[in-house]
Amino acid sequence: MGYLKRLALLFVVSILLIGCSGQSSQNHPLPLVEAAGMPEDQIADTLNGFAKEDLAQAWGAPDMELSGMNGEVYSFEFQDRKGHLTVYYDDESHLITSVKKVTENIGESVPFLSVDLEQLTADAILSANRENYPGEECIGEGHIILESEEQSDGLTVYALTMYGEYQFQDGNFVKAAGSGVVPAVITFSSDGEGGYLLTSLTYPEDGSNYQKSIQAMFPETWWDACISPSESAHEQLKSMEESYAYAYLNQLGRPAPVGEYRDFEHPLLTEQGVNSNVSNILVENKDLDRYPYWIGNIERLEDGSRYVYALDFDKENKKIFFTKKEYGTENIIESYTYDSDTGLLLSPEAFLHEASSENQILTEPPALVFQDALSSTMNEFKLTCDTASWNYRQETDDTIIGFVSCGAHPLTIARQKEHLKLPQYNKTDSVCYLVSSLALPDRILVHEYELPSTPPEEPSEDMLVSTKTYEDSLFIELKPGMGYAITAEWDKEQLDARGFYGTGYYSLITE
């Protein structure tokens, strides 16, 4: 067993890159006969960056595909020797991760496939765990084989294991998901040709049954080692797992500190004075799942491209920014801005690029756009003016043109228009809407009316529930099943700057 353990460490440090993606700068792999004449490590270096499809195109069909592993076997003859090259691939990218070479003199018997127990165990841990975690850009494992039992139709391995997935956080390569030291029983079935197929990888039960399940799964000799793994075992597993991360960084040509989440600083919004309720609202927002929950950034690979998801906090202006950019550029893919006092969405990317109304003289009150502040799509609802008292300056001779339009009661008008259907949020009896416009009013007065089941021809004042004025913050609270008469005012004092002033009257009914 000591030889196999040493062999495992050699493979992990030198050539084991399973689960990590990369890119090739080459065009064609060397012909098989030329590659076969090289030492094993030189073959791996030469094939670095090539994929399974590249090899199939250059070398033709393999003699055999490995059972239970993503690998193929190619036969070759070179000078006075013959043998087999076993090539292993990453399960997701199909890039070549490692190569094994077996040769003998021509005329001697060559085993078609020699089983590597350490490689077999590593592959089993990687393949069994990758479905249970997010799938970050590099995965790694560590294992210590305690004992193996060979049966006539298969193989059982008892091991201590560790699994981790790594991502870039604030420039560090961090274990973002995975496990600690976990005992495992791994079973393989024979494929009848010298190879093995993974049958199962079983971990102990969690909680109170942890110790009992270990005793049921493992030989008694290993109970203590599984129930209370030593610090040296933990460090050995951690070192093996992190070697995948270092190998991946080396492949990228990008040095970075490697470690666990706790090894690095992750400043939280609450530590900067943001209310915990606001922080919780943002953490629970499904639209922000791919962003960090600390002030910093995460890098993610999407369809072969790298993006940076960042969270920034402007304490002075009370704004929280979530921004997705292309890696290495300032090209913004999406952007959200939240009020740090309320947790309300202020402006997604779509509204950052609205046409400016600067120097535009409006000849009538502009439409008011209501946007659901808790939704990333903002659920836009537009209100046009019903009646108005409006004044504007003619650009030709600077004379002031004014008009007054009249109409029915706002609720009477609102019944003829599309109603606003409010979304349902947990534990809220109202929804807050951000009001935007080509020219924001100086203030908005909102009259809220209770609507009877049989509406009268002309609404009465006893139906009025409340009147609110909004000035500094144009976030308007709306309740379902109510009627609203809205007055927007643009001050005369701003005539010189804007070229218009007046009052617009709007109305809506909510469902």
XYZ file of C-alpha atoms in Angstrom:
511
model
C 0.000 0.000 0.000
C 2.923 2.343 0.665
C 3.976 2.199 -2.980
C 0.478 3.080 -4.158
C 0.273 6.066 -1.804
C 3.601 7.405 -3.045
C 2.435 6.892 -6.593
C -0.735 8.872 -5.853
C 1.196 11.858 -4.583
C 3.482 11.772 -7.621
C 0.532 11.781 -10.026
C -1.319 14.535 -8.164
C 1.660 16.871 -8.102
C 2.901 16.226 -11.636
C 0.099 15.473 -14.066
C -3.319 15.166 -12.417
C -5.490 18.030 -13.702
C -8.832 16.262 -13.878
C -11.801 18.599 -13.656
C -9.948 21.761 -14.662
C -10.561 23.466 -17.985
C -7.966 25.087 -20.226
C -7.258 26.333 -23.717
C -4.889 25.168 -26.423
C -2.560 27.390 -28.355
C -1.520 24.482 -30.628
C -3.158 23.245 -33.786
C -2.416 19.522 -34.171
C -1.049 16.887 -31.757
C 2.052 14.977 -32.820
C 1.507 11.704 -34.704
C 1.105 8.701 -32.423
C 4.422 7.116 -33.412
C 6.339 10.310 -32.562
C 4.534 10.785 -29.253
C 5.165 7.144 -28.339
C 8.929 7.702 -28.590
C 8.865 10.323 -25.814
C 9.037 9.821 -22.043
C 5.652 9.743 -20.328
C 5.876 13.236 -18.785
C 7.002 14.735 -22.096
C 4.009 13.142 -23.847
C 1.690 14.761 -21.286
C 3.328 18.161 -21.818
C 3.102 17.815 -25.603
C -0.596 16.927 -25.476
C -1.441 19.632 -22.944
C -4.366 21.733 -24.161
C -5.650 19.229 -26.711
C -9.075 17.631 -26.465
C -10.420 14.157 -27.072
C -11.712 15.227 -30.490
C -8.252 16.511 -31.508
C -6.661 13.185 -30.654
C -9.314 11.191 -32.512
C -8.692 13.303 -35.609
C -4.916 12.893 -35.426
C -4.593 9.303 -34.177
C -7.776 7.659 -35.400
C -9.997 5.354 -33.370
C -8.581 4.095 -30.061
C -8.093 0.404 -29.367
C -10.210 0.651 -26.263
C -12.219 3.096 -24.140
C -11.775 2.777 -20.389
C -14.762 1.573 -18.389
C -15.782 3.848 -15.528
C -13.243 6.509 -16.487
C -13.031 9.113 -19.213
C -10.051 7.661 -21.017
C -8.859 5.726 -24.053
C -6.054 3.276 -24.881
C -3.952 3.522 -28.053
C -1.560 0.757 -29.192
C 1.757 1.633 -30.852
C 5.050 0.207 -32.130
C 8.183 2.330 -32.061
C 11.589 1.015 -33.158
C 12.123 -2.243 -31.205
C 9.404 -1.576 -28.651
C 5.640 -1.753 -28.533
C 3.088 -0.731 -25.974
C 0.011 1.245 -25.080
C -0.706 4.889 -24.307
C -3.600 5.467 -21.918
C -4.979 8.996 -22.216
C -7.285 10.488 -19.579
C -9.730 13.350 -20.268
C -11.613 15.897 -18.197
C -15.265 14.871 -17.963
C -16.654 18.295 -18.910
C -14.174 19.904 -21.294
C -12.788 16.607 -22.724
C -9.300 18.126 -22.524
C -6.401 15.705 -21.992
C -5.456 15.686 -18.312
C -2.826 12.938 -18.017
C -1.112 10.138 -19.940
C 0.184 6.679 -18.904
C 2.689 4.770 -21.039
C 3.334 1.000 -20.922
C 6.050 -0.460 -23.202
C 7.873 -3.757 -23.660
C 10.376 -5.151 -26.154
C 8.777 -6.519 -29.290
C 8.080 -10.197 -28.801
C 7.294 -9.880 -25.083
C 3.784 -9.920 -23.674
C 2.292 -6.498 -22.961
C -0.669 -6.197 -20.556
C -3.446 -4.401 -22.402
C -4.502 -2.354 -19.385
C -2.793 -2.137 -16.018
C -5.108 -0.868 -13.296
C -3.885 2.066 -11.248
C -5.728 1.888 -7.928
C -4.843 5.439 -6.914
C -6.027 6.873 -10.242
C -9.163 4.744 -10.061
C -9.950 6.072 -6.561
C -9.294 9.686 -7.560
C -11.578 9.407 -10.579
C -14.300 7.831 -8.460
C -14.245 10.668 -5.898
C -14.348 13.331 -8.615
C -17.141 11.774 -10.641
C -19.293 10.909 -7.606
C -19.111 14.411 -6.103
C -19.327 16.735 -9.084
C -23.104 16.283 -9.390
C -23.654 17.374 -5.777
C -21.878 20.734 -5.945
C -22.164 23.946 -8.029
C -19.492 22.950 -10.558
C -16.880 25.693 -10.167
C -14.115 26.064 -12.714
C -11.637 23.695 -11.033
C -12.331 20.600 -8.954
C -9.918 18.580 -6.861
C -9.782 15.654 -4.484
C -7.622 14.091 -1.839
C -7.656 10.476 -0.698
C -5.817 8.096 1.594
C -6.480 4.437 0.832
C -6.786 2.585 4.114
C -7.383 -0.860 2.656
C -8.501 -2.539 -0.558
C -10.145 -5.878 -1.114
C -10.118 -7.592 -4.492
C -12.978 -9.939 -5.286
C -13.486 -12.238 -8.248
C -15.938 -9.800 -9.827
C -14.773 -6.466 -8.467
C -12.887 -4.364 -5.973
C -13.675 -2.543 -2.710
C -11.636 0.418 -1.495
C -11.824 1.895 2.038
C -10.513 5.462 2.090
C -10.441 8.860 3.742
C -11.500 11.441 1.173
C -11.792 15.172 0.582
C -13.407 17.071 -2.295
C -13.244 20.750 -3.269
C -14.308 23.172 -5.983
C -12.300 26.339 -6.564
C -13.154 29.783 -7.935
C -11.460 33.183 -8.091
C -12.610 35.495 -5.291
C -10.998 38.950 -5.125
C -8.027 37.577 -7.064
C -7.561 34.594 -4.705
C -8.247 30.994 -5.779
C -10.647 29.864 -3.076
C -12.283 26.569 -2.176
C -15.869 27.721 -2.578
C -17.583 24.364 -2.106
C -16.748 20.843 -1.059
C -16.175 18.681 1.987
C -13.792 18.179 4.854
C -12.324 14.790 5.703
C -14.996 12.169 4.995
C -14.540 8.362 5.097
C -15.857 6.529 2.052
C -16.336 2.982 0.802
C -15.879 2.735 -2.959
C -16.870 -0.360 -4.913
C -15.936 -1.267 -8.472
C -17.075 -4.066 -10.735
C -14.754 -5.783 -13.180
C -15.317 -5.176 -16.871
C -13.701 -8.520 -17.739
C -10.811 -6.891 -19.596
C -8.617 -5.786 -16.739
C -10.507 -2.569 -16.054
C -13.039 -1.536 -13.423
C -16.343 0.273 -13.490
C -17.387 2.457 -10.547
C -20.383 0.859 -8.844
C -20.890 3.038 -5.769
C -19.252 5.547 -3.465
C -20.871 5.560 -0.023
C -20.368 8.060 2.774
C -21.432 7.589 6.429
C -24.794 8.960 7.518
C -24.896 12.439 9.011
C -25.850 13.298 12.565
C -26.316 10.834 15.376
C -25.901 7.798 13.097
C -22.459 8.897 11.883
C -20.417 6.639 14.171
C -22.767 3.664 13.847
C -22.696 3.833 10.053
C -18.882 3.932 10.040
C -18.789 0.835 12.211
C -21.198 -0.884 9.833
C -19.259 0.140 6.696
C -15.583 -0.266 7.665
C -13.406 -3.050 9.105
C -12.904 -2.501 12.843
C -9.226 -1.754 12.249
C -10.161 1.596 10.702
C -12.943 2.767 13.015
C -10.792 5.205 14.985
C -9.105 6.611 11.870
C -12.520 7.283 10.307
C -14.342 8.596 13.368
C -11.495 10.916 14.457
C -9.159 11.585 11.505
C -5.719 12.813 12.549
C -4.438 16.300 11.836
C -1.719 14.811 9.627
C -4.379 13.009 7.567
C -6.283 16.283 7.172
C -3.163 18.129 6.040
C -2.243 15.365 3.597
C -5.717 15.377 2.035
C -5.788 19.179 1.882
C -2.383 19.249 0.198
C -3.485 16.698 -2.401
C -6.717 18.581 -3.101
C -4.983 21.958 -3.400
C -2.437 20.491 -5.820
C -5.249 20.379 -8.393
C -5.789 24.118 -7.862
C -2.069 24.928 -8.182
C -1.779 22.771 -11.308
C -4.769 24.584 -12.824
C -3.294 28.009 -12.047
C -0.036 26.876 -13.639
C -1.977 25.806 -16.719
C -3.619 29.254 -16.878
C -0.283 30.965 -16.311
C -1.906 32.956 -13.533
C -0.383 32.832 -10.022
C -2.784 33.385 -7.121
C -3.002 32.576 -3.396
C -4.851 29.269 -2.804
C -6.901 28.546 0.287
C -10.271 28.183 1.942
C -12.884 30.910 2.413
C -11.777 31.540 5.994
C -8.211 32.217 4.861
C -9.195 35.521 3.222
C -11.010 38.728 4.161
C -14.666 39.000 3.059
C -16.062 42.359 4.280
C -19.847 42.186 4.702
C -22.348 44.973 4.074
C -23.554 44.782 7.672
C -20.003 45.499 8.834
C -20.182 48.737 6.858
C -23.397 49.878 8.548
C -26.023 48.413 6.199
C -29.137 47.220 8.039
C -29.313 43.414 8.386
C -32.824 43.403 6.897
C -31.535 45.095 3.739
C -28.615 42.663 3.580
C -30.994 39.707 3.929
C -33.239 41.063 1.149
C -30.269 41.176 -1.213
C -28.940 37.748 -0.202
C -32.357 36.173 -0.794
C -32.817 37.887 -4.164
C -32.616 35.095 -6.776
C -31.542 37.598 -9.437
C -28.309 38.137 -7.488
C -27.430 34.467 -6.936
C -24.249 34.638 -8.999
C -22.924 37.733 -7.208
C -20.830 37.689 -4.008
C -22.582 38.424 -0.707
C -19.534 40.352 0.516
C -17.983 43.552 -0.839
C -15.732 42.131 -3.518
C -15.911 40.003 -6.644
C -16.260 36.486 -8.026
C -15.073 35.280 -11.422
C -17.188 32.818 -13.381
C -16.709 30.947 -16.652
C -19.783 31.062 -18.894
C -19.803 29.528 -22.373
C -16.022 29.706 -22.535
C -15.799 33.365 -21.479
C -14.733 34.751 -18.111
C -16.856 37.344 -16.287
C -16.409 39.279 -13.051
C -19.428 39.625 -10.737
C -18.805 42.451 -8.269
C -20.571 43.961 -5.258
C -19.569 47.537 -4.351
C -20.868 49.889 -1.665
C -20.954 53.687 -1.841
C -21.508 54.537 1.820
C -21.634 58.288 1.307
C -24.372 58.117 -1.341
C -26.097 55.113 0.256
C -25.972 52.936 -2.837
C -25.128 49.261 -3.332
C -23.930 48.253 -6.802
C -24.005 44.802 -8.426
C -22.095 44.764 -11.718
C -21.193 42.020 -14.189
C -18.268 42.804 -16.506
C -16.223 40.957 -19.081
C -12.943 39.882 -17.508
C -10.071 42.210 -18.303
C -12.326 44.936 -19.738
C -14.707 47.625 -18.516
C -17.504 46.266 -20.690
C -20.600 46.087 -18.436
C -22.939 43.181 -19.157
C -25.513 43.973 -16.466
C -25.803 46.322 -13.521
C -28.159 46.797 -10.558
C -28.184 49.627 -8.036
C -29.954 49.373 -4.667
C -30.737 51.892 -1.960
C -28.725 50.849 1.104
C -31.353 52.217 3.521
C -34.365 50.434 2.016
C -32.980 47.622 -0.163
C -35.060 48.932 -3.063
C -33.823 48.631 -6.625
C -32.913 52.014 -8.069
C -31.739 51.335 -11.603
C -30.918 48.190 -13.524
C -28.725 48.442 -16.590
C -31.706 49.051 -18.872
C -32.411 52.345 -17.153
C -28.781 53.438 -17.047
C -28.947 53.981 -20.792
C -32.222 55.902 -21.053
C -32.222 58.912 -23.341
C -31.427 62.088 -21.492
C -34.108 64.765 -21.325
C -31.586 67.544 -20.734
C -32.559 70.743 -22.588
C -35.732 69.120 -23.912
C -38.720 71.473 -23.506
C -41.861 69.456 -22.805
C -45.094 70.806 -24.263
C -47.239 68.630 -21.980
C -46.743 66.681 -18.746
C -44.637 63.585 -19.424
C -45.749 60.017 -18.720
C -44.901 58.594 -15.297
C -43.292 55.163 -15.347
C -43.906 52.960 -12.292
C -41.285 50.259 -11.732
C -41.513 47.476 -9.166
C -38.539 48.163 -6.902
C -38.188 44.527 -5.746
C -37.996 43.044 -9.223
C -34.901 42.975 -11.433
C -37.151 43.398 -14.471
C -38.863 46.331 -12.730
C -42.313 45.310 -14.118
C -42.731 48.659 -15.872
C -46.200 50.268 -15.896
C -46.710 53.585 -17.712
C -49.248 56.260 -16.750
C -50.134 58.995 -19.212
C -51.519 62.327 -18.040
C -55.336 62.596 -17.788
C -55.659 66.349 -17.322
C -53.194 69.185 -16.824
C -52.353 72.791 -16.185
C -49.212 73.362 -18.249
C -46.907 76.145 -19.401
C -43.877 75.985 -21.696
C -41.504 78.351 -23.491
C -41.487 78.483 -27.278
C -37.963 78.047 -28.590
C -38.553 80.427 -31.528
C -39.374 83.628 -29.612
C -39.237 82.649 -25.887
C -42.936 83.379 -25.390
C -44.785 81.279 -22.804
C -47.641 79.090 -24.006
C -50.107 77.816 -21.429
C -53.176 75.590 -21.363
C -55.574 73.955 -18.923
C -57.392 70.705 -19.686
C -60.321 69.396 -17.666
C -61.991 66.033 -17.251
C -63.949 63.691 -15.015
C -62.921 62.561 -11.532
C -59.619 60.623 -11.642
C -61.200 57.349 -10.446
C -63.868 57.613 -13.118
C -61.122 57.940 -15.725
C -59.075 55.141 -14.141
C -61.907 52.632 -14.518
C -61.611 52.956 -18.286
C -57.856 52.269 -18.298
C -55.719 49.178 -17.768
C -55.448 48.269 -14.090
C -52.118 47.652 -12.396
C -51.817 44.084 -11.106
C -49.560 44.096 -8.056
C -47.117 41.212 -7.477
C -47.417 39.210 -4.270
C -44.458 39.264 -1.904
C -44.280 37.388 1.383
C -45.294 39.303 4.499
C -46.110 42.509 2.625
C -49.530 44.101 2.110
C -48.171 46.752 -0.265
C -45.623 47.132 -3.057
C -43.171 50.006 -3.424
C -42.784 51.472 -6.910
C -40.016 53.707 -8.185
C -41.328 56.571 -10.329
C -39.285 57.695 -13.305
C -40.009 60.129 -16.117
C -38.404 62.098 -18.927
C -38.389 64.963 -16.423
C -38.859 64.049 -12.782
C -41.453 66.199 -10.967
C -40.445 68.185 -7.917
C -43.115 66.430 -5.866
C -45.919 63.926 -6.200
C -49.173 63.935 -4.207
C -50.936 60.573 -3.968
C -54.593 60.344 -2.919
C -55.564 56.782 -2.014
C -59.228 55.761 -2.301
C -61.083 52.696 -1.071
C -63.156 51.188 -3.852
C -66.628 49.843 -2.963
C -67.860 46.634 -4.601
C -70.356 48.714 -6.579
C -68.587 51.930 -7.571
C -70.750 55.074 -7.601
C -71.021 57.163 -10.720
C -69.071 59.937 -9.015
C -66.583 59.003 -6.227
C -67.231 60.693 -2.868
C -64.711 62.166 -0.473
C -65.570 59.605 2.243
C -63.838 57.021 0.026
C -60.523 58.851 0.557
C -58.213 56.792 2.807
C -54.998 58.819 2.830
C -53.004 61.559 1.145
C -49.208 61.402 0.939
C -46.622 63.760 -0.519
C -43.355 62.446 -2.007
C -40.448 64.803 -2.678
C -36.937 63.646 -1.845
C -37.539 59.996 -2.733
C -40.010 59.086 -5.456
C -40.841 55.631 -4.097
C -44.626 55.314 -3.995
C -46.348 52.664 -1.907
C -49.362 51.011 -3.551
C -51.874 48.530 -2.142
C -54.037 46.033 -4.040
C -57.687 46.781 -4.732
C -57.344 50.549 -4.291
C -57.827 53.631 -6.470
C -55.207 56.372 -6.767
C -55.404 59.985 -7.920
C -51.872 61.269 -8.528
C -50.801 64.887 -8.860
C -47.298 65.622 -10.182
C -45.897 69.152 -9.880
C -43.049 70.849 -11.773
C -42.170 74.150 -10.050
C -42.344 77.521 -11.828
C -39.002 78.451 -10.233
C -37.365 75.931 -12.596
C -38.757 77.594 -15.746
C -35.417 79.100 -16.770
C -33.624 75.793 -16.355
C -36.297 73.510 -17.810
C -38.338 75.677 -20.130
C -41.654 74.465 -18.650
C -43.682 74.186 -15.443
C -47.111 73.078 -14.343
C -49.186 70.257 -12.917
C -50.202 66.890 -14.348
C -53.043 64.727 -13.047
C -52.866 60.930 -13.345
C -54.945 58.006 -12.082
C -54.814 54.248 -11.693
C -56.602 51.323 -10.055
C -54.702 48.368 -8.600
C -55.703 44.708 -8.569
